[in-house]
Short mmCIF file of C-alpha atoms and ligand atoms in Angstrom, two decimals:
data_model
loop_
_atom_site.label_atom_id
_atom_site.label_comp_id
_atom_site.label_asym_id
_atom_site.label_seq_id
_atom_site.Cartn_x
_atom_site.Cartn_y
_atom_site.Cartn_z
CA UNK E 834 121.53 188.40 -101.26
CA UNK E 835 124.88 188.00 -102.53
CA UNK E 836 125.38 184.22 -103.50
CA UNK E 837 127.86 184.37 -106.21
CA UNK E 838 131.28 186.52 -106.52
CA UNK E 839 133.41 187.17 -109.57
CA UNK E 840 137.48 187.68 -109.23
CA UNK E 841 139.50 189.51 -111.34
CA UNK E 842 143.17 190.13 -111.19
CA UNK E 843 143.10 193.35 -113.26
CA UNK E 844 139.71 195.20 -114.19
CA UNK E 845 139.48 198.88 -115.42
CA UNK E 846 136.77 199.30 -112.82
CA UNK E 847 134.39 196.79 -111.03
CA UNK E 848 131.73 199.23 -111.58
CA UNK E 849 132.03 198.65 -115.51
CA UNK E 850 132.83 195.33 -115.26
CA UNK E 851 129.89 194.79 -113.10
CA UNK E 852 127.60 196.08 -116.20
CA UNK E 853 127.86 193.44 -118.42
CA UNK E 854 126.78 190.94 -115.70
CA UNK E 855 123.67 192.90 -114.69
CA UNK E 856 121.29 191.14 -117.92
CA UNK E 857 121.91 187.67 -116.05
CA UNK E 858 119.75 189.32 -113.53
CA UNK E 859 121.77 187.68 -109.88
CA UNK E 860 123.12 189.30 -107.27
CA UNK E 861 126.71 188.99 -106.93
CA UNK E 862 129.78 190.92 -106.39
CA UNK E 863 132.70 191.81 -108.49
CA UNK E 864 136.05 191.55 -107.11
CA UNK E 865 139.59 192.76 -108.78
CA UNK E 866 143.21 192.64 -107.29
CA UNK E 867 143.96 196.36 -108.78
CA UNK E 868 141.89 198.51 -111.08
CA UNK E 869 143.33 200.59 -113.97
CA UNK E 870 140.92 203.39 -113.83
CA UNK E 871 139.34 203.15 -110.55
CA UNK E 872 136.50 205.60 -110.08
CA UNK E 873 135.40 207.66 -107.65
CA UNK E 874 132.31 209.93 -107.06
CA UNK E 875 131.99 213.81 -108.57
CA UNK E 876 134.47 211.86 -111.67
CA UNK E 877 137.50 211.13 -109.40
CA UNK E 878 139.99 208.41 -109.71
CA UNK E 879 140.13 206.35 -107.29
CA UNK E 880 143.68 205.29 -107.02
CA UNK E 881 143.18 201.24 -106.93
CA UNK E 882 146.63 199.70 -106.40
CA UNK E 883 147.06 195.70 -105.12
CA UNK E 884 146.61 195.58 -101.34
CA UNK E 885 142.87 197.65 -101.44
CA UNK E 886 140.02 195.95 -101.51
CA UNK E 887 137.93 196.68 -104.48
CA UNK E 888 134.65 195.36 -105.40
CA UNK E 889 131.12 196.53 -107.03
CA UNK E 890 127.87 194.77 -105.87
CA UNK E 891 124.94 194.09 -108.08
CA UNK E 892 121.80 194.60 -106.30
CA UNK E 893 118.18 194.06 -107.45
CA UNK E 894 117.10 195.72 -104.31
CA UNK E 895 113.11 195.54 -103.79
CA UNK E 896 112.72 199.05 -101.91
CA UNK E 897 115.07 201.47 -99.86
CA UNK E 898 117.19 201.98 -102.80
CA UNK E 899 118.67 205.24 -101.87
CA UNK E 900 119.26 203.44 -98.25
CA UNK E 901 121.98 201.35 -100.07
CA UNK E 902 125.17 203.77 -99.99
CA UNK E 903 124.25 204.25 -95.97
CA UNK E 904 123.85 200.96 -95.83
CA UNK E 905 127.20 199.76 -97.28
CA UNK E 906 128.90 202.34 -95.18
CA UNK E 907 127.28 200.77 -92.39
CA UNK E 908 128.29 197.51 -92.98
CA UNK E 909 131.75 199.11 -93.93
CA UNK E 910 132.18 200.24 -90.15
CA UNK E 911 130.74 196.79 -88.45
CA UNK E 912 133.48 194.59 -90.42
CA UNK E 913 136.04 197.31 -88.91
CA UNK E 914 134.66 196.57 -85.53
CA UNK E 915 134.97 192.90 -85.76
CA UNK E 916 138.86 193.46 -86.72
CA UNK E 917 139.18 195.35 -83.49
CA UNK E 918 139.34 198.77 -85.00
CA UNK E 919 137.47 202.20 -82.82
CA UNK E 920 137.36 205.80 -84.21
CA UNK E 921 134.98 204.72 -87.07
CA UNK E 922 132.61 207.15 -88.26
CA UNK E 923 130.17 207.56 -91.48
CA UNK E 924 129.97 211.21 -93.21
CA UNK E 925 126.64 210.67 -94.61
CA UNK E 926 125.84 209.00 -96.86
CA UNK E 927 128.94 207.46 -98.43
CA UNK E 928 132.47 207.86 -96.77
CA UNK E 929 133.82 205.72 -93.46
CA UNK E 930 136.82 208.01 -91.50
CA UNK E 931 139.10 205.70 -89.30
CA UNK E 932 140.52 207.89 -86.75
CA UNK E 933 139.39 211.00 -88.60
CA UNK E 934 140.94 209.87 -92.25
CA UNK E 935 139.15 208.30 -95.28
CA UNK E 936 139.68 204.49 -95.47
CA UNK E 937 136.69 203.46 -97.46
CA UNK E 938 134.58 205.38 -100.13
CA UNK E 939 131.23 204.55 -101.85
CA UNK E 940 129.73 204.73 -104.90
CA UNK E 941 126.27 203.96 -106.18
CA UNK E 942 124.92 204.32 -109.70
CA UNK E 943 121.88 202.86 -111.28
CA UNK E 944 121.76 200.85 -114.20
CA UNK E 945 119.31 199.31 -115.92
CA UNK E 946 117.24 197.84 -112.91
CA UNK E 947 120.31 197.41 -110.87
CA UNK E 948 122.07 199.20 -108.12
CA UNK E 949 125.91 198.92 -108.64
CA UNK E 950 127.66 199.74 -105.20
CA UNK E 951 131.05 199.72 -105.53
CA UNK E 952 133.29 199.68 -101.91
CA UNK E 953 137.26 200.63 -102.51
CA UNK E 954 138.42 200.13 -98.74
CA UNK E 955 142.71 200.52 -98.15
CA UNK E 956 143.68 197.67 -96.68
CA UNK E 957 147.29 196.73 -96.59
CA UNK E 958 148.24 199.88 -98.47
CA UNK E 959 151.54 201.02 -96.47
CA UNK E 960 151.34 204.77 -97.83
CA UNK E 961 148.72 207.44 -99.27
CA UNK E 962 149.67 209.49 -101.90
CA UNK E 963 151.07 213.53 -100.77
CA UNK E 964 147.49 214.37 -102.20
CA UNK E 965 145.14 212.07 -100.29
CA UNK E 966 146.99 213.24 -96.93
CA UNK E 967 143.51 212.67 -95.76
CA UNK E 968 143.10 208.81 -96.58
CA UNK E 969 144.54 206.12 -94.27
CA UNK E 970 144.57 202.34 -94.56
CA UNK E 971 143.88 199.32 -91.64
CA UNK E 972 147.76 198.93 -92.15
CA UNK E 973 149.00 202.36 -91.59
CA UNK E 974 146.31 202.16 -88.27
CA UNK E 975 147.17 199.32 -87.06
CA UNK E 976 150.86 198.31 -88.28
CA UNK E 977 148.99 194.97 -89.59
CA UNK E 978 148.56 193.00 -92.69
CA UNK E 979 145.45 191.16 -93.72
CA UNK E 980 144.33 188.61 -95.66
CA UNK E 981 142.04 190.20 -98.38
CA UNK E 982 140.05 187.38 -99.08
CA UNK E 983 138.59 186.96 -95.14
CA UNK E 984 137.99 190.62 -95.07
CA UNK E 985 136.06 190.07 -98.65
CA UNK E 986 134.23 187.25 -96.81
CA UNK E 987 133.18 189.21 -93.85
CA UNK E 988 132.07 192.09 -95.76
CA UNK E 989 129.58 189.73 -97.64
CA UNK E 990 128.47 188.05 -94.72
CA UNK E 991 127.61 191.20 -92.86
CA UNK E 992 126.14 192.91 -96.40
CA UNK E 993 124.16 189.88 -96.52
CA UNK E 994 122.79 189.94 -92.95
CA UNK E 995 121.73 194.04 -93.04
CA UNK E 996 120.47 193.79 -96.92
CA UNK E 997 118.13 191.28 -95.50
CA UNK E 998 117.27 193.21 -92.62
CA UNK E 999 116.44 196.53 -94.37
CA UNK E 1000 114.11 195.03 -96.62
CA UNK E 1001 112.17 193.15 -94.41
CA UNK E 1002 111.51 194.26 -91.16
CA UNK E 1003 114.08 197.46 -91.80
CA UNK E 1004 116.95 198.79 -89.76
CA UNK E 1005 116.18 201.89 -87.28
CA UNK E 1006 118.13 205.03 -87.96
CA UNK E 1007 119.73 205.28 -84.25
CA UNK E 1008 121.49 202.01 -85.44
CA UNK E 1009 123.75 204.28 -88.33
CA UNK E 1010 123.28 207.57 -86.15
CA UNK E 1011 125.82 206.23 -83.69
CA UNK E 1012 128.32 206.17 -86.32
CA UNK E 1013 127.32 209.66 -88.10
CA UNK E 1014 129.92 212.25 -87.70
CA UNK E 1015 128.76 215.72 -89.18
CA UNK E 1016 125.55 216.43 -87.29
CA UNK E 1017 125.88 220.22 -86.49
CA UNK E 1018 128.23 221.68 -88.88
CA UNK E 1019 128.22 223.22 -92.50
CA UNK E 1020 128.51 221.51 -95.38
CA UNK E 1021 128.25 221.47 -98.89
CA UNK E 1022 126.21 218.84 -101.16
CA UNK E 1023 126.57 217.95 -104.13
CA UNK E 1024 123.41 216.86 -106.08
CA UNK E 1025 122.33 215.97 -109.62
CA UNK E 1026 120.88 219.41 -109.60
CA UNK E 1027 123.80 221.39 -108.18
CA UNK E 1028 125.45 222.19 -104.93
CA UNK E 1029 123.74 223.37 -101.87
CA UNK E 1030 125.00 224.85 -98.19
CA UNK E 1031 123.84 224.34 -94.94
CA UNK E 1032 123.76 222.72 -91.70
CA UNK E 1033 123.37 219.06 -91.25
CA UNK E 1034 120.51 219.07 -89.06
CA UNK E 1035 120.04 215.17 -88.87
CA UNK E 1036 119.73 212.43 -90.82
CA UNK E 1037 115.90 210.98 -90.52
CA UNK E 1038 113.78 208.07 -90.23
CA UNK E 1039 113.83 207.22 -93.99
CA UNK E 1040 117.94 207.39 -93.66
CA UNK E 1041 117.52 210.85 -95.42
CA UNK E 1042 119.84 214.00 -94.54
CA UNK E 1043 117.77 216.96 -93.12
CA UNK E 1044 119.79 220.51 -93.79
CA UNK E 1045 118.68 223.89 -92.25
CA UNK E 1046 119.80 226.37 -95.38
CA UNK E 1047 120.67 229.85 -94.78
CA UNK E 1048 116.88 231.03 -94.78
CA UNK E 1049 116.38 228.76 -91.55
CA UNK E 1050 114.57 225.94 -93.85
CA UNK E 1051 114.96 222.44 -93.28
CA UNK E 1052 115.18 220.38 -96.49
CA UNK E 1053 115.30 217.11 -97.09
CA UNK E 1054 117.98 214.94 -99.42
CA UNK E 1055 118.30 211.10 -100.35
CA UNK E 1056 121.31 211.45 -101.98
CA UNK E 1057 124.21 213.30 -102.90
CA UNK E 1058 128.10 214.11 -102.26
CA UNK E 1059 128.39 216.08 -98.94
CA UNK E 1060 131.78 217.92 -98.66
CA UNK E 1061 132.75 219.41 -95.08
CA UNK E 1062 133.94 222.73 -95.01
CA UNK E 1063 135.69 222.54 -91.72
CA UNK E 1064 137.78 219.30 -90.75
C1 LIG S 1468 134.56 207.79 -103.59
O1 LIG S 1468 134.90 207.89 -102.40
O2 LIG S 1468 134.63 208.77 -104.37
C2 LIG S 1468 134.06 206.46 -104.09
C3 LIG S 1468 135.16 205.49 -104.36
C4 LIG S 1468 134.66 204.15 -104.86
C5 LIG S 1468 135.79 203.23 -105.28
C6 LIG S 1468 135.29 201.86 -105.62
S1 LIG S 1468 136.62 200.71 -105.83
C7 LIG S 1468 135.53 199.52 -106.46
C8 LIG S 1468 134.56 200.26 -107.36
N1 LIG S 1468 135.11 200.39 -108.70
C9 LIG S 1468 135.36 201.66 -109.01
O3 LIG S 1468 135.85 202.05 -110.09
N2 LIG S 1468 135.01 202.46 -108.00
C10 LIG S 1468 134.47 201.71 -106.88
#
């Protein structure tokens, strides 16, 4: 449960920032106005000017721990939902598309006994760079601005709410599945122990993505980077 958060004006990332807070052993989130290396998964940068909401939560999380990137994506797309926004999907396990473009990405790493998630979600950003012609914001969607700090307050209330949920009585996949765009088409993923192909065949009871390889096999992954190879 996330009692306690930590602002920042300027941080290199949240992610590293949220390191040195992990020996006090609390759950909390850390919170910066702009990042100067903002990272992304697979070592991208994660372009982290003011107007984004960036933040890294530390988690002691008692089981489900590779649930937690699914889990912040699917807390990702209910805040959206209270702001009015449709077109919201989740490409497994990490990414939430807003009308078919990137506005939020995830990233998990472990250290020590923690779980650092960190969320970058473009808020009031009123362009995307050439390059990331397949990012969007809630501004460039909507034509809105928004006040960072009750978006940050949402998102905590909401984390708060399904954290609890998962690790007691748990959450039931057809809950995420609604969201899940992907099911049926090829894709790559990335894993610690290299990159695989296939079809995403579904996504399972223990939040897990099942992928038919070429041989016809289904296989099972907690985690890793999936990359479509058709948009
Ligand atoms: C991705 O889509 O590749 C993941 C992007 C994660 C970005 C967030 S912003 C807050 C936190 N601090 C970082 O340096 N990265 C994450």
């Amino acid at each position: 449960m996330i009692k306690k958060v930590i602002h920042y004006k300027e941080v290199g990332s949240t992610q590293d920032t949220a390191k040195r807070f992990v020996s006090q052993g609390e759950e909390a989130a850390i919170v910066a106005q702009r990042q100067k290396r903002g990272r992304g998964r697979q070592g991208r940068p994660w372009l982290s000017p003011p107007g984004g909401l960036y933040l890294s939560l530390i988690l002691f999380p008692h089981m489900h721990m590779t649930s937690i990137p699914l889990l912040a994506s699917l807390v990702i797309v209910k805040l959206l939902e209270e702001y009015g926004f449709v077109k919201l999907s989740i490409l497994w396990p990490n990414d939430v598309f807003l009308e078919g473009k990137k506005v939020c990405g995830i990233i998990c790493e472990q250290y020590k006994k923690a779980v650092i998630c960190g969320i970058g979600l473009n808020i009031n950003n009123e362009k995307v760079p050439k390059s990331l012609d397949q990012a969007t914001s809630l501004n460039l969607v909507s034509g809105h601005r928004y006040d960072l700090d009750e978006i940050l307050n949402s998102l905590i209330r909401i984390f708060n709410q399904l954290y609890g949920e998962l690790q007691s009585e748990g959450i039931e996949i057809k809950e995420v599945l609604n969201y899940c765009a992907g099911l049926g088409e090829t894709v790559e993923l990335v894993t610690a122990k290299g990159i695989v192909r296939g079809i995403v065949h579904d996504i399972d009871e223990d939040w897990a993505l099942i992928l038919r390889d070429e041989t016809g096999m289904l296989k099972k992954y907690y985690y890793g980077d999936v990359r479509r190879l058709v948009w």
